Short mmCIF file of C-alpha atoms in Angstrom, two decimals:
data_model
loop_
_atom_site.label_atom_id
_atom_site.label_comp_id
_atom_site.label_asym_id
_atom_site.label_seq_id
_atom_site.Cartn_x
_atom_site.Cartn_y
_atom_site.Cartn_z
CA UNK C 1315 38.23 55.67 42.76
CA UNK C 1316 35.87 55.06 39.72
CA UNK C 1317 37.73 56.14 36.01
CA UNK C 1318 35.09 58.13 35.94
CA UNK C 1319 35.47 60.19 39.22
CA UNK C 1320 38.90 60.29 38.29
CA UNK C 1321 38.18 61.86 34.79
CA UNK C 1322 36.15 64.51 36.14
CA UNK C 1323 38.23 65.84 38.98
CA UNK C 1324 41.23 65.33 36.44
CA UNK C 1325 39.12 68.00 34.12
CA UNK C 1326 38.13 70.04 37.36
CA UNK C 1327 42.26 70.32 37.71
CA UNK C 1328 42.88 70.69 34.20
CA UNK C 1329 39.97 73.35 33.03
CA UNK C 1330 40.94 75.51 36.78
CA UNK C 1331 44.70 76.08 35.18
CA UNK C 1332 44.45 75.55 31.57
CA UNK C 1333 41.03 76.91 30.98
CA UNK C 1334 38.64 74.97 28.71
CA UNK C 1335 40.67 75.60 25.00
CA UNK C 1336 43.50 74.96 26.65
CA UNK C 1337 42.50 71.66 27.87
CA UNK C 1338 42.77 68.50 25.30
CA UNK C 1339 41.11 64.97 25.88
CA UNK C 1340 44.40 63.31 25.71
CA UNK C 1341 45.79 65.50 28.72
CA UNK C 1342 42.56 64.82 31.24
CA UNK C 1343 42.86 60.95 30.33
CA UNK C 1344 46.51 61.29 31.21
CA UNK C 1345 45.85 62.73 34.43
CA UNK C 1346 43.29 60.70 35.00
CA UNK C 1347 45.14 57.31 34.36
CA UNK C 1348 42.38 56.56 31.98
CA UNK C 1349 42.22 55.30 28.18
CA UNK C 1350 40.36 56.90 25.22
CA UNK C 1351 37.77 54.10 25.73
CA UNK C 1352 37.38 54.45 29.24
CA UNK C 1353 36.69 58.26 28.67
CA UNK C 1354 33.78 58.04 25.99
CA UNK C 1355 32.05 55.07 27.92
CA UNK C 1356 31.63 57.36 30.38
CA UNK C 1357 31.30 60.77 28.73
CA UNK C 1358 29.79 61.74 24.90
CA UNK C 1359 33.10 63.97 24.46
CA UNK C 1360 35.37 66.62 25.92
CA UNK C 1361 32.35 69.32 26.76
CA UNK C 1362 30.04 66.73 28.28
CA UNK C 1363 32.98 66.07 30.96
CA UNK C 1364 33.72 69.53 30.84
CA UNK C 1365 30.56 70.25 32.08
CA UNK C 1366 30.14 67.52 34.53
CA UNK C 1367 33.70 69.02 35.90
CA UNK C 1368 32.33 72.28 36.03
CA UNK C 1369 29.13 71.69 37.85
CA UNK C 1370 30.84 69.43 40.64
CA UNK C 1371 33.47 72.88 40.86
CA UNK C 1372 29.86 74.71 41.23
CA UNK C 1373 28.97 72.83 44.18
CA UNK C 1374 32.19 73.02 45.60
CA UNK C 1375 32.28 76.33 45.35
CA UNK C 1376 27.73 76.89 46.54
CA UNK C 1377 29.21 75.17 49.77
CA UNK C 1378 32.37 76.65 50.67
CA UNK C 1379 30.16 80.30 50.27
CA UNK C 1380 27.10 78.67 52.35
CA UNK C 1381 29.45 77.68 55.27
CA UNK C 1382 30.42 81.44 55.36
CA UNK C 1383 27.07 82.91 54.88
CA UNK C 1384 25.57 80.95 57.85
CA UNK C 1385 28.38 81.05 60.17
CA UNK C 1386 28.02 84.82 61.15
CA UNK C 1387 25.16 86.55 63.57
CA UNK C 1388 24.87 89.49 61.68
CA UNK C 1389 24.18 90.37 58.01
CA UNK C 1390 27.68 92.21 58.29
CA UNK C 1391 29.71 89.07 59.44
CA UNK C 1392 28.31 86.72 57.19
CA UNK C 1393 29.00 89.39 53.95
CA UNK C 1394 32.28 89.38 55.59
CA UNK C 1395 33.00 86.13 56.00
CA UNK C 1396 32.36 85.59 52.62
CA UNK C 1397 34.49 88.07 51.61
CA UNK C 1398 38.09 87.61 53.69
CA UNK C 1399 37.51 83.53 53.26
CA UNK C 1400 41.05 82.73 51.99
CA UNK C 1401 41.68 82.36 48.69
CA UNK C 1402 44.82 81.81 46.59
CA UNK C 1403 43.98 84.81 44.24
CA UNK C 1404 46.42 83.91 41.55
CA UNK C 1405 44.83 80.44 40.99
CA UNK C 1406 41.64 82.58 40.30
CA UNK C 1407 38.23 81.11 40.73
CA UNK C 1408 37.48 77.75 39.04
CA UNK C 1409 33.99 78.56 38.15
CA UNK C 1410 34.64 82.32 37.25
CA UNK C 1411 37.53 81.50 34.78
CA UNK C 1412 35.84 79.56 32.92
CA UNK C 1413 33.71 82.94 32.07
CA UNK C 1414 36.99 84.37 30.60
CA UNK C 1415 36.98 81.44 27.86
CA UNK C 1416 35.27 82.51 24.70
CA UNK C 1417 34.14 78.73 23.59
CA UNK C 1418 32.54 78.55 27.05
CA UNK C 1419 30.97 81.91 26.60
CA UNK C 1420 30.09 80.48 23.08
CA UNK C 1421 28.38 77.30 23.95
CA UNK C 1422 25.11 77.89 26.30
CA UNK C 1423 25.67 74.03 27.30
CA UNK C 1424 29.27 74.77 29.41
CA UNK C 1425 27.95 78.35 30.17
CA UNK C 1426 25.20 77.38 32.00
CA UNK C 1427 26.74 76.46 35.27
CA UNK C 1428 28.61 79.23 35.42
CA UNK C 1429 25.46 81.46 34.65
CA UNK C 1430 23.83 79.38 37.52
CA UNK C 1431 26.14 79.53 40.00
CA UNK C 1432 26.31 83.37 39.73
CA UNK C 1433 23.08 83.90 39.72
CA UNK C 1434 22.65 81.16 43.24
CA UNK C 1435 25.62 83.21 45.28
CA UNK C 1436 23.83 86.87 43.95
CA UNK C 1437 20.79 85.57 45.40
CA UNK C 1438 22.00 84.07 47.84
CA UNK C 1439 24.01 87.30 48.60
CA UNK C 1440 20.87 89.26 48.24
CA UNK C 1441 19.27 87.26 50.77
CA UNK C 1442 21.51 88.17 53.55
CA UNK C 1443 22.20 91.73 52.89
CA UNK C 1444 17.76 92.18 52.48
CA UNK C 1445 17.73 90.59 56.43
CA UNK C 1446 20.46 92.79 57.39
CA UNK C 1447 18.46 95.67 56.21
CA UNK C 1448 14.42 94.34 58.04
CA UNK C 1449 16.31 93.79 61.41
CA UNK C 1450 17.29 97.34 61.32
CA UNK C 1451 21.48 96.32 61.29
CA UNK C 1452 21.93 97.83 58.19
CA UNK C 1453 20.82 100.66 56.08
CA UNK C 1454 17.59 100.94 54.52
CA UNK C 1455 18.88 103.05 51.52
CA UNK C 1456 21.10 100.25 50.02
CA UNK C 1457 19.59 98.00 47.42
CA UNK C 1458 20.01 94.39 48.41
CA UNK C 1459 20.60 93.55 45.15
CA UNK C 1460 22.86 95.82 44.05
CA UNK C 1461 24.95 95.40 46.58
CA UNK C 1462 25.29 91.93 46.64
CA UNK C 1463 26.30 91.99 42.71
CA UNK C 1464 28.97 94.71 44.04
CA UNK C 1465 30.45 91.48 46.19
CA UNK C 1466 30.31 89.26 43.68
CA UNK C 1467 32.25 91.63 41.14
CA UNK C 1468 34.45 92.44 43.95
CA UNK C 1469 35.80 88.96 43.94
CA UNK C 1470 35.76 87.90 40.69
CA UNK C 1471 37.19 91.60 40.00
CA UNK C 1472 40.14 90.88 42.31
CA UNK C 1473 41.14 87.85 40.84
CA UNK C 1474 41.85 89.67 37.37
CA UNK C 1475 43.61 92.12 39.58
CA UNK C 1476 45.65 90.04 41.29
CA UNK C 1477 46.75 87.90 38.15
CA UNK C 1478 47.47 90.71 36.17
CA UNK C 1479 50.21 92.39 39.00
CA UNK C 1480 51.04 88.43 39.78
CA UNK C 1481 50.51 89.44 43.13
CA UNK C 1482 47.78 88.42 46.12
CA UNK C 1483 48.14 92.07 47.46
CA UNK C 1484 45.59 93.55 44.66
CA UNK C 1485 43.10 91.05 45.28
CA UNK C 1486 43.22 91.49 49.60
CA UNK C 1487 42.49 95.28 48.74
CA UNK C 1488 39.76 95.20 46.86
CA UNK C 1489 37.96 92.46 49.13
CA UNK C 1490 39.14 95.25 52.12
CA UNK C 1491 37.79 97.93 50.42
CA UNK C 1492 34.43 95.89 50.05
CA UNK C 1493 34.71 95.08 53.69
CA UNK C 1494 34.99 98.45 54.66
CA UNK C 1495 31.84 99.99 52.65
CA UNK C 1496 29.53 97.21 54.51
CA UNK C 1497 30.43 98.03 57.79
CA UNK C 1498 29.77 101.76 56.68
CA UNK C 1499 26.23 100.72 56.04
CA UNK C 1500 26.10 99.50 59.53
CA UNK C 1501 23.36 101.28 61.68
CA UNK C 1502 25.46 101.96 64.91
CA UNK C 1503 24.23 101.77 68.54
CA UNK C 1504 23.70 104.91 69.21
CA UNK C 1505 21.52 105.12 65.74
CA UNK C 1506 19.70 102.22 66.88
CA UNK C 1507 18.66 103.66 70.49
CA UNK C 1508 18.01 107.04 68.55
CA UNK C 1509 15.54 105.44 66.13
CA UNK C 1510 14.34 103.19 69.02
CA UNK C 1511 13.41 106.00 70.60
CA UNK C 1512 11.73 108.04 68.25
CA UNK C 1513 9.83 105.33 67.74
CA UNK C 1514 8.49 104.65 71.29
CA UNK C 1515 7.15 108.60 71.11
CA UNK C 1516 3.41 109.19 71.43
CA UNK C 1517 1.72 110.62 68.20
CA UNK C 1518 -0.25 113.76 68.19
CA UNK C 1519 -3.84 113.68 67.69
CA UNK C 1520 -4.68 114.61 64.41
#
């Protein structure tokens, strides 16, 4: 592997359980089996690679959520396949944290891919709960998206959870508890045939 592959999946490793302050130069080059030289050949300084880290965790992360949002049939399944995708919730979520780090927050260079991937899964999110709604499978009185941003917070909300209580158990409940609301929104058969036929009915002359 190139010193500078190594280097960035070294700070992918490093930012994911340190978090950005907590992670120095000296320790990624460690990890990385790679000299001070080595390092700024390939990178300006620490938030260059901390960025280049962070966008290759983004696209990680775009197409482990893209696999789930296109394996389903329904709106419902994909949402939900999203959602119950396992996840060790007490590592947390390698793009999120880095939202909880106030020189990231600070710096609108190492923000921006978090900003972007939240914005990509909302959308993306938004996307598939909108179709759910035009086939008729789902509600029409739910905001697309609002709800999506509801799934989003969901998950990132459930990692805080389940870090604080050191415990998966908060995290599975609150990603249940989403579960459960969606399927709620779910037009049932019987609803469907109902509306089906209402439709079909002749209209009164005017």
């Amino acid at each position: 592997m190139e010193t500078s592959e190594r280097l960035i999946e070294s700070a992918q490793e490093l930012l994911w359980e340190r978090g950005y302050v907590g992670t120095s130069p000296k320790a990624i080059q460690e990890r990385a089996a790679a000299g001070q030289g080595s390092m700024y050949h390939h990178f300006r300084g620490k938030p260059d690679l901390a960025v280049a880290a962070m966008r290759r965790s983004a696209a990680q992360l775009r197409a482990q959520a893209e696999a789930q949002l296109t394996t389903g049939r329904t709106a419902v399944e994909k949402a939900t396949g999203y959602l119950l995708r396992e996840r060790d919730a007490l590592r947390g979520c390698r793009v999120g944290r880095m939202a909880m780090d106030p020189d990231v927050v600070a710096s609108p260079q190492l923000r921006e891919p978090v900003r972007e991937t939240f914005d990509w899964l909302t959308g993306r999110l938004t996307a598939v709960i909108a179709d759910g709604i035009e086939s008729g499978e789902l509600r029409p009185g739910i905001e697309p998206g609002d709800t999506a941003a509801m799934i989003v917070a969901v998950v990132q909300g459930g990692y805080v959870l389940a870090r604080a209580a050191d415990a998966q158990e908060p995290f599975d409940r609150a990603v249940r508890g989403a579960v459960a609301l969606l399927a709620a929104q779910a037009v049932t058969p019987a609803e469907a045939d109902a509306g089906a036929a209402r439709a079909s009915r002749p209209t009164a002359d005017a």
